[in-house]
Coordinates of C-alpha atoms and ligand atoms in Angstrom, one line a residue:
M1 CA 2.9 -4.3 14.2
G2 CA 3.3 -1.3 13.0
P3 CA 1.8 0.6 9.5
G4 CA 5.0 -0.9 7.4
P5 CA 7.4 -2.5 7.4
S6 CA 6.0 -5.6 8.3
D7 CA 7.9 -8.8 9.7
V8 CA 9.7 -10.5 6.4
D9 CA 8.6 -14.2 6.1
P10 CA 12.1 -15.9 6.3
R11 CA 11.7 -17.7 2.8
I12 CA 12.1 -14.3 1.5
T13 CA 15.1 -12.8 3.4
G14 CA 16.4 -16.5 2.2
A15 CA 16.0 -15.4 -1.2
L16 CA 18.0 -12.2 -0.7
A17 CA 21.2 -14.3 0.1
R18 CA 21.4 -15.9 -3.4
P19 CA 24.2 -14.8 -5.6
T20 CA 24.2 -11.6 -7.3
I21 CA 24.2 -12.3 -10.9
G22 CA 24.2 -9.5 -13.8
H23 CA 21.5 -7.2 -14.7
L24 CA 21.2 -8.4 -18.4
D25 CA 22.1 -12.3 -17.1
P26 CA 19.4 -14.3 -19.5
A27 CA 18.9 -16.3 -15.8
F28 CA 18.1 -12.5 -14.6
I29 CA 16.0 -11.9 -17.6
Q30 CA 13.9 -14.7 -16.5
L31 CA 13.3 -13.7 -13.6
M32 CA 12.2 -10.1 -14.4
D33 CA 9.5 -11.7 -17.0
E34 CA 8.4 -13.7 -14.2
I35 CA 7.9 -11.1 -12.1
K36 CA 5.9 -9.2 -14.1
Q37 CA 3.7 -12.3 -14.3
L38 CA 3.8 -12.3 -11.0
L39 CA 2.9 -8.6 -10.6
Q40 CA 0.3 -8.7 -13.0
F41 CA -1.7 -11.5 -11.1
A42 CA -1.6 -9.9 -7.8
F43 CA -2.7 -6.5 -9.2
Q44 CA -5.2 -8.1 -11.7
T45 CA -4.3 -6.8 -14.4
S46 CA -3.4 -7.3 -18.1
N47 CA -1.2 -4.3 -18.4
E48 CA 1.4 -4.8 -20.8
L49 CA 3.4 -2.1 -18.2
T50 CA 4.0 -3.3 -15.1
L51 CA 6.8 -3.6 -13.2
P52 CA 8.9 -3.1 -9.9
I53 CA 10.1 0.8 -10.1
S54 CA 13.8 0.5 -8.1
A55 CA 12.7 2.8 -5.4
P56 CA 10.4 2.9 -2.5
G57 CA 6.5 3.5 -2.4
S58 CA 7.2 7.2 -2.7
A59 CA 8.8 6.7 -5.9
G60 CA 6.0 4.8 -7.2
M61 CA 4.1 7.4 -6.7
E62 CA 6.1 10.3 -8.2
A63 CA 6.7 7.8 -11.4
C64 CA 2.8 7.9 -12.0
F65 CA 2.5 11.8 -11.6
V66 CA 5.9 13.1 -13.1
N67 CA 4.7 10.5 -16.4
L68 CA 1.5 11.5 -16.8
L69 CA 1.2 15.3 -15.9
E70 CA 2.7 18.2 -17.9
A71 CA 3.6 21.6 -16.7
G72 CA 0.1 23.4 -16.7
D73 CA -2.2 19.9 -16.3
K74 CA -4.9 19.9 -13.7
A75 CA -5.2 17.2 -11.4
I76 CA -8.0 16.6 -9.0
I77 CA -6.5 15.1 -5.6
C78 CA -8.4 13.5 -3.0
Q79 CA -6.8 14.0 0.5
N80 CA -8.4 12.0 3.8
G81 CA -4.6 11.6 5.7
V82 CA -0.8 12.0 5.1
F83 CA -0.8 10.5 1.6
G84 CA -3.0 12.8 -0.4
G85 CA -0.8 15.4 1.1
R86 CA 2.1 13.9 -0.7
M87 CA 0.2 13.4 -3.9
K88 CA -0.4 17.4 -3.9
E89 CA 3.4 17.8 -3.6
N90 CA 3.9 15.9 -6.8
V91 CA 1.6 17.9 -8.7
T92 CA 2.2 21.1 -7.8
R93 CA 6.3 20.3 -7.9
A94 CA 5.6 19.1 -11.5
G95 CA 4.3 22.7 -12.0
C96 CA 0.8 21.8 -12.3
E97 CA -2.5 22.8 -10.5
A98 CA -3.8 20.5 -7.8
I99 CA -7.5 20.8 -7.1
M100 CA -8.1 19.4 -3.5
V101 CA -11.3 17.2 -2.6
E102 CA -10.6 17.0 1.3
D103 CA -12.1 14.6 3.6
E104 CA -11.8 14.2 7.2
W105 CA -8.8 11.9 9.1
G106 CA -10.7 8.6 9.4
S107 CA -13.5 8.9 6.9
A108 CA -13.3 7.4 3.8
V109 CA -13.1 10.0 0.6
D110 CA -16.6 11.0 -0.3
T111 CA -17.4 10.2 -4.2
A112 CA -20.4 13.1 -3.8
K113 CA -17.7 15.9 -3.2
V114 CA -15.3 14.0 -5.9
A115 CA -18.5 14.2 -8.2
Q116 CA -18.9 17.9 -7.9
A117 CA -15.2 18.8 -8.4
I118 CA -15.2 16.7 -11.8
A119 CA -18.1 19.0 -12.5
A120 CA -16.4 22.1 -11.3
H121 CA -13.2 21.1 -13.5
P122 CA -13.8 19.0 -16.5
D123 CA -10.7 19.9 -17.8
A124 CA -8.5 18.3 -14.8
K125 CA -6.0 15.3 -16.6
L126 CA -7.0 13.3 -14.0
L127 CA -8.1 12.2 -10.5
A128 CA -5.8 10.5 -8.1
F129 CA -6.5 9.0 -4.5
V130 CA -5.5 6.3 -2.0
H131 CA -7.1 3.3 -1.7
A132 CA -5.9 2.3 1.9
E133 CA -4.7 5.3 3.9
T134 CA -2.1 3.9 6.4
S135 CA -1.9 7.1 8.3
T136 CA -6.0 6.4 9.5
G137 CA -6.4 2.8 8.6
V138 CA -9.4 3.6 5.8
Q139 CA -10.4 2.1 2.6
S140 CA -11.9 4.3 -0.2
D141 CA -14.2 3.1 -2.9
A142 CA -11.4 2.4 -5.6
Y143 CA -14.3 1.1 -8.2
A144 CA -16.3 4.1 -7.6
L145 CA -13.6 6.6 -8.1
C146 CA -11.5 4.9 -10.7
Q147 CA -15.1 4.7 -12.8
M148 CA -15.7 8.6 -12.0
A149 CA -12.3 9.6 -13.8
S150 CA -13.1 7.4 -16.6
A151 CA -16.6 8.6 -17.2
A152 CA -15.2 12.2 -17.2
G153 CA -12.3 11.5 -19.9
M154 CA -9.7 11.4 -16.9
L155 CA -7.1 9.1 -16.2
S156 CA -7.1 7.6 -12.3
I157 CA -4.2 7.1 -10.1
V158 CA -4.5 4.8 -7.4
D159 CA -2.2 4.7 -4.1
T160 CA -2.3 0.8 -3.2
V161 CA 0.9 0.7 -1.1
T162 CA -0.6 -0.9 1.8
G163 CA -3.6 -2.3 -0.1
L164 CA -1.9 -4.7 -2.3
A165 CA -2.7 -8.2 -0.6
G166 CA -4.5 -7.4 2.1
I167 CA -7.6 -6.3 0.5
E168 CA -9.1 -6.6 -2.8
V169 CA -7.1 -5.0 -5.4
D170 CA -8.7 -5.3 -8.9
V171 CA -6.7 -2.8 -11.4
D172 CA -8.6 -4.2 -14.6
G173 CA -11.8 -4.4 -13.0
W174 CA -11.6 -0.7 -11.7
G175 CA -10.6 0.3 -14.8
A176 CA -7.3 2.1 -13.1
D177 CA -5.1 4.0 -15.3
A178 CA -1.9 4.2 -12.9
V179 CA -1.6 2.1 -9.8
Y180 CA 1.7 2.2 -7.5
S181 CA 2.2 -0.5 -4.4
G182 CA 5.0 -1.1 -2.0
T183 CA 6.7 -4.0 -0.9
Q184 CA 7.3 -4.0 2.5
K185 CA 3.4 -3.7 3.8
C186 CA 1.3 -6.5 2.8
L187 CA 3.7 -8.2 0.6
S188 CA 6.0 -8.9 3.8
C189 CA 8.6 -8.4 1.5
V190 CA 12.1 -6.1 2.2
P191 CA 11.2 -2.7 1.5
G192 CA 12.7 -0.5 -1.2
L193 CA 10.6 -1.2 -4.2
S194 CA 7.6 0.0 -5.8
P195 CA 5.5 -2.1 -8.3
V196 CA 3.3 0.2 -10.8
T197 CA 0.8 -1.0 -13.0
F198 CA -0.2 1.4 -16.2
S199 CA -3.0 1.1 -18.7
Q200 CA -2.9 1.3 -22.2
A201 CA -4.5 4.8 -22.2
A202 CA -2.0 5.7 -19.3
V203 CA 0.7 4.3 -21.8
D204 CA -0.5 6.5 -24.6
V205 CA -0.2 9.7 -22.9
I206 CA 3.1 9.0 -21.7
Q207 CA 4.3 8.2 -25.4
S208 CA 2.7 11.3 -26.6
R209 CA 4.2 13.7 -24.0
Q210 CA 5.3 17.4 -25.7
T211 CA 7.7 17.3 -22.9
P212 CA 10.1 15.2 -21.6
V213 CA 9.5 13.5 -17.8
Q214 CA 11.3 15.8 -15.5
S215 CA 12.7 13.0 -13.9
W216 CA 15.4 11.5 -15.9
F217 CA 15.6 8.1 -13.5
L218 CA 11.9 7.6 -13.5
D219 CA 10.9 8.3 -17.3
M220 CA 8.8 5.2 -17.7
N221 CA 9.8 5.7 -21.8
L222 CA 13.4 5.1 -21.0
V223 CA 12.3 2.6 -18.2
M224 CA 10.3 0.4 -21.1
G225 CA 14.1 -0.2 -22.7
Y226 CA 14.8 -2.5 -19.4
W227 CA 12.1 -3.7 -18.4
G228 CA 9.8 -4.2 -21.9
G229 CA 12.5 -4.8 -24.4
G230 CA 12.1 -8.3 -24.9
A231 CA 15.1 -9.4 -26.3
K232 CA 16.8 -5.8 -27.0
R233 CA 16.8 -5.2 -23.6
A234 CA 19.0 -2.1 -22.9
Y235 CA 20.8 -1.0 -19.9
H236 CA 18.6 1.6 -17.7
H237 CA 20.0 1.4 -14.2
T238 CA 21.0 -1.5 -12.3
A239 CA 18.5 -3.3 -10.9
P240 CA 18.5 -4.5 -7.4
I241 CA 19.1 -7.9 -8.1
N242 CA 18.7 -9.1 -4.5
A243 CA 15.5 -7.0 -3.6
L244 CA 13.8 -8.6 -6.5
Y245 CA 14.8 -12.5 -5.8
A246 CA 12.9 -11.3 -2.7
L247 CA 10.1 -9.8 -4.6
H248 CA 9.7 -12.8 -7.0
E249 CA 10.0 -15.0 -3.7
S250 CA 7.3 -12.5 -1.9
L251 CA 5.1 -13.1 -4.6
T252 CA 5.3 -16.9 -5.0
I253 CA 4.2 -17.2 -1.7
L254 CA 1.1 -15.1 -2.5
Q255 CA 0.3 -16.9 -5.6
E256 CA 0.7 -20.1 -3.7
E257 CA -1.8 -18.9 -1.0
G258 CA -4.0 -17.4 -3.2
L259 CA -5.2 -13.6 -3.3
E260 CA -8.8 -14.4 -2.0
A261 CA -7.0 -16.9 0.9
S262 CA -4.8 -13.9 1.5
W263 CA -7.9 -11.6 2.0
A264 CA -9.5 -13.7 3.7
R265 CA -6.8 -13.8 6.2
H266 CA -6.2 -10.7 7.0
A267 CA -10.0 -10.1 7.2
R268 CA -10.2 -12.9 10.1
N269 CA -7.2 -11.5 12.7
H270 CA -8.5 -8.2 11.9
E271 CA -12.1 -9.7 13.2
A272 CA -10.1 -11.7 16.6
L273 CA -8.1 -8.5 16.8
K274 CA -11.4 -6.7 17.2
A275 CA -12.9 -9.0 19.2
G276 CA -10.2 -8.8 21.9
L277 CA -10.2 -5.0 21.9
E278 CA -13.8 -4.6 22.6
T279 CA -13.6 -6.7 25.3
M280 CA -10.8 -4.0 27.3
G281 CA -13.4 -1.4 25.7
L282 CA -11.0 -0.2 23.1
Q283 CA -13.1 1.7 20.4
L284 CA -11.8 1.0 16.7
V285 CA -12.2 5.0 15.6
V286 CA -12.8 4.1 11.3
E287 CA -16.3 3.0 10.6
A288 CA -17.0 -0.5 9.9
A289 CA -17.7 0.0 6.3
S290 CA -14.4 1.5 5.4
R291 CA -12.0 -0.4 7.8
L292 CA -8.7 -1.8 6.4
P293 CA -8.0 -5.1 8.1
Q294 CA -4.5 -4.7 7.7
L295 CA -4.4 -1.2 9.7
N296 CA -6.6 -1.0 12.8
L297 CA -6.8 2.7 14.2
V298 CA -7.8 2.2 18.0
S299 CA -8.8 5.3 20.0
I300 CA -6.4 5.5 23.1
P301 CA -8.6 5.8 26.6
D302 CA -8.5 8.6 29.0
G303 CA -6.1 8.7 31.3
V304 CA -3.5 6.3 29.5
D305 CA 0.2 7.5 28.5
D306 CA 0.5 6.5 25.0
A307 CA 4.6 6.7 24.8
A308 CA 4.8 5.1 27.9
L309 CA 2.7 1.9 26.9
R310 CA 4.3 1.9 23.5
T311 CA 7.8 1.5 25.2
T312 CA 6.7 -1.0 27.3
L313 CA 5.1 -3.0 24.5
L314 CA 8.7 -2.6 22.7
Q315 CA 11.0 -3.1 25.9
D316 CA 9.1 -5.9 27.6
Y317 CA 6.9 -7.4 24.4
N318 CA 9.6 -7.1 21.7
L319 CA 6.2 -5.7 20.2
E320 CA 6.0 -2.3 17.9
I321 CA 2.6 -0.8 17.1
G322 CA 2.3 2.8 15.5
A323 CA 1.7 6.0 16.8
G324 CA -1.1 8.3 15.7
L325 CA -0.1 10.9 12.8
G326 CA -1.2 14.6 12.4
A327 CA -4.4 15.9 14.4
L328 CA -4.3 12.1 15.6
A329 CA -0.8 12.1 17.5
G330 CA -1.8 10.7 21.2
K331 CA -5.3 9.9 20.3
V332 CA -4.6 6.6 18.4
W333 CA -2.5 3.6 18.1
R334 CA -2.3 2.2 14.9
I335 CA -1.9 -1.8 14.5
G336 CA -0.9 -3.4 11.7
L337 CA -1.5 -7.2 10.6
M338 CA 0.0 -6.9 7.5
G339 CA 0.9 -9.6 5.5
Y340 CA 3.7 -12.5 6.9
A341 CA 2.7 -10.7 10.3
S342 CA -1.1 -11.2 10.0
N343 CA -1.2 -14.3 12.2
P344 CA -2.9 -15.3 15.2
G345 CA 0.1 -15.6 17.2
N346 CA 0.5 -12.1 16.9
V347 CA -3.0 -10.7 17.4
R348 CA -2.9 -12.6 20.6
L349 CA 0.6 -11.4 21.4
C350 CA -0.6 -8.3 20.6
L351 CA -4.2 -8.4 22.9
A352 CA -2.1 -10.2 26.3
A353 CA 0.7 -7.2 26.1
L354 CA -1.9 -4.3 25.8
E355 CA -4.1 -5.7 28.5
N356 CA -1.2 -6.1 31.2
T357 CA 0.3 -3.0 30.3
L358 CA -2.9 -1.6 30.4
I359 CA -3.9 -2.9 33.8
G360 CA 0.0 -1.7 34.9
Q361 CA -1.4 1.9 33.8
G362 CA -4.4 1.4 36.4
L363 CA -7.0 0.7 34.2
S364 CA -9.6 -2.1 35.9
L365 CA -9.6 -5.1 33.5
A366 CA -10.2 -8.7 34.2
G367 CA -6.9 -10.3 32.6
G368 CA -7.1 -12.9 30.1
K369 CA -10.3 -12.0 28.6
A370 CA -9.1 -10.6 25.5
V371 CA -7.1 -13.8 24.3
A372 CA -10.0 -15.4 24.9
A373 CA -12.6 -13.2 22.7
A374 CA -10.1 -13.6 20.1
N375 CA -9.7 -18.1 20.4
A376 CA -13.1 -17.3 20.1
V377 CA -13.3 -15.9 16.7
Y378 CA -11.1 -18.5 15.5
A379 CA -12.9 -21.4 16.9
S380 CA -16.1 -19.9 15.2
A381 CA -14.2 -19.3 11.7
S382 CA -12.6 -23.1 11.9
Ligands
LIG401 C1 4.0 3.6 3.2 C2 3.4 4.3 2.1 C3 3.6 5.0 1.3 C4 5.3 5.3 0.6 O1 5.8 4.2 0.7 P1 7.4 4.1 0.8 O2 8.0 2.9 0.6 O3 7.5 4.3 2.3 O4 7.9 5.1 0.4 C5 2.8 5.6 0.5 N1 1.3 5.7 0.2 C6 0.9 4.6 0.9 C7 -0.6 4.5 1.1 C8 1.7 3.8 2.2 O5 1.2 3.4 3.3

C-alpha cells in the first residue's frame, strides 16, 4: 500500500508466464493491435498514435518532451511535487527553456498562476503538468489546464502515471496532446511499460520537426514504424513480449470491470480508509477537492516514530506504506490504494495494523474503532 508498484493481479502474473514468441509473429501483431485498442479505451481517446513505450513511466515522460520540443523552444512547466521537477530536467536537457509555475507541495496546480505564465510567455510551445501527483496525493484540473493550453495555441503534456484507472482520465474530452502513464500504479500490472497517446496536432509537430529527436530509442517517427505500420511493420527494438502479455491482461481486467466502476471502487475504498483514519485522529493533508483516492497523504501525529512504525508494519503485518518525500519527509505517510490493492481487505488490514502500532507507541486509542468505521462506510455503500 505504497505509492507503487501496487500488488499485481495473479491473472496478470499468469499471463507473464505464457511462451515468448517473436516480435513480428502474426499472433503478436494481433496482440499489439488489441493493446492499442484497449489503451484507447483506458485513455478515452481515438488517437491513432496510442501505444506502450517499452520502458517505465519516466520513459513515457521523456518521450513526450523529446518528441515535441526542439532546442531553443520554451515550455511552461507546472510543479507541485516531485514529478514536475523531473519535467523541468527533461526540458533543460533538451536545450530548451523551462518557465516554472510553482505551487506548494500538497496543493493543486493554480490555474490563475498558469494563466499569468501563458500571458507572459505566449511564445511557449507547450504546457506540461502532473494530473495525479504521487509525491503528495494531489489531483490537478486536467480539463481546465489542457483547455488553457489549446486556447493559447500551445500543446499540452499530461502526466497521468498514477491517474489512469484510478480516477477519470478523458484524453479526448480534455483536448490533451501528449499523455503518458505507467503500468504499476492503478493498472496493477508489472512495472516497466509506459502507455502514451499523442493527438493529431502532436503528431503533426513530431512529423514536421527541423531536427531529429535527440533520442533514437524514443523517436516516435521510428517507433511508429513498428507499432503503427499495419502490414508493413518493421523491427525497431525487440518488444518486451511477456510484459505486453501482462499489460493486455491488465487492460482486459479493466475493461471487464468498466472505467466508471474502477473509479468508483477507488473512491469507495478511499472513503472507508478516511473514516477509519479519522477515528484515530489522523488527518488527511490534502484538501478534499483535490484528494487522490488512490494515494492518501496522512499527517503523522506528534510523538510518533515514523521509521519505527513503518518497520513494524512491514515486519509484523507484511504491509508497506509510503514515506513522505522532500519537505514532507518524516511528516506524512503516503497510503496507496491502487488498482488490485484497492480493496476492503487491505483497508481493514491497514487500519488495524496502524491502530495497534500506534497504541504500541503509546497513543491512547480505543482498539477496534478504525475497522468498525470503515465497515460502516462499506455497509452504507452497499
Ligand atoms: C511513478 C511515477 C512516474 C515515474 O514512473 P516510473 O515507472 O517509476 O518511471 C512519473 N510520474 C508520476 C506521477 C509517477 O507517479
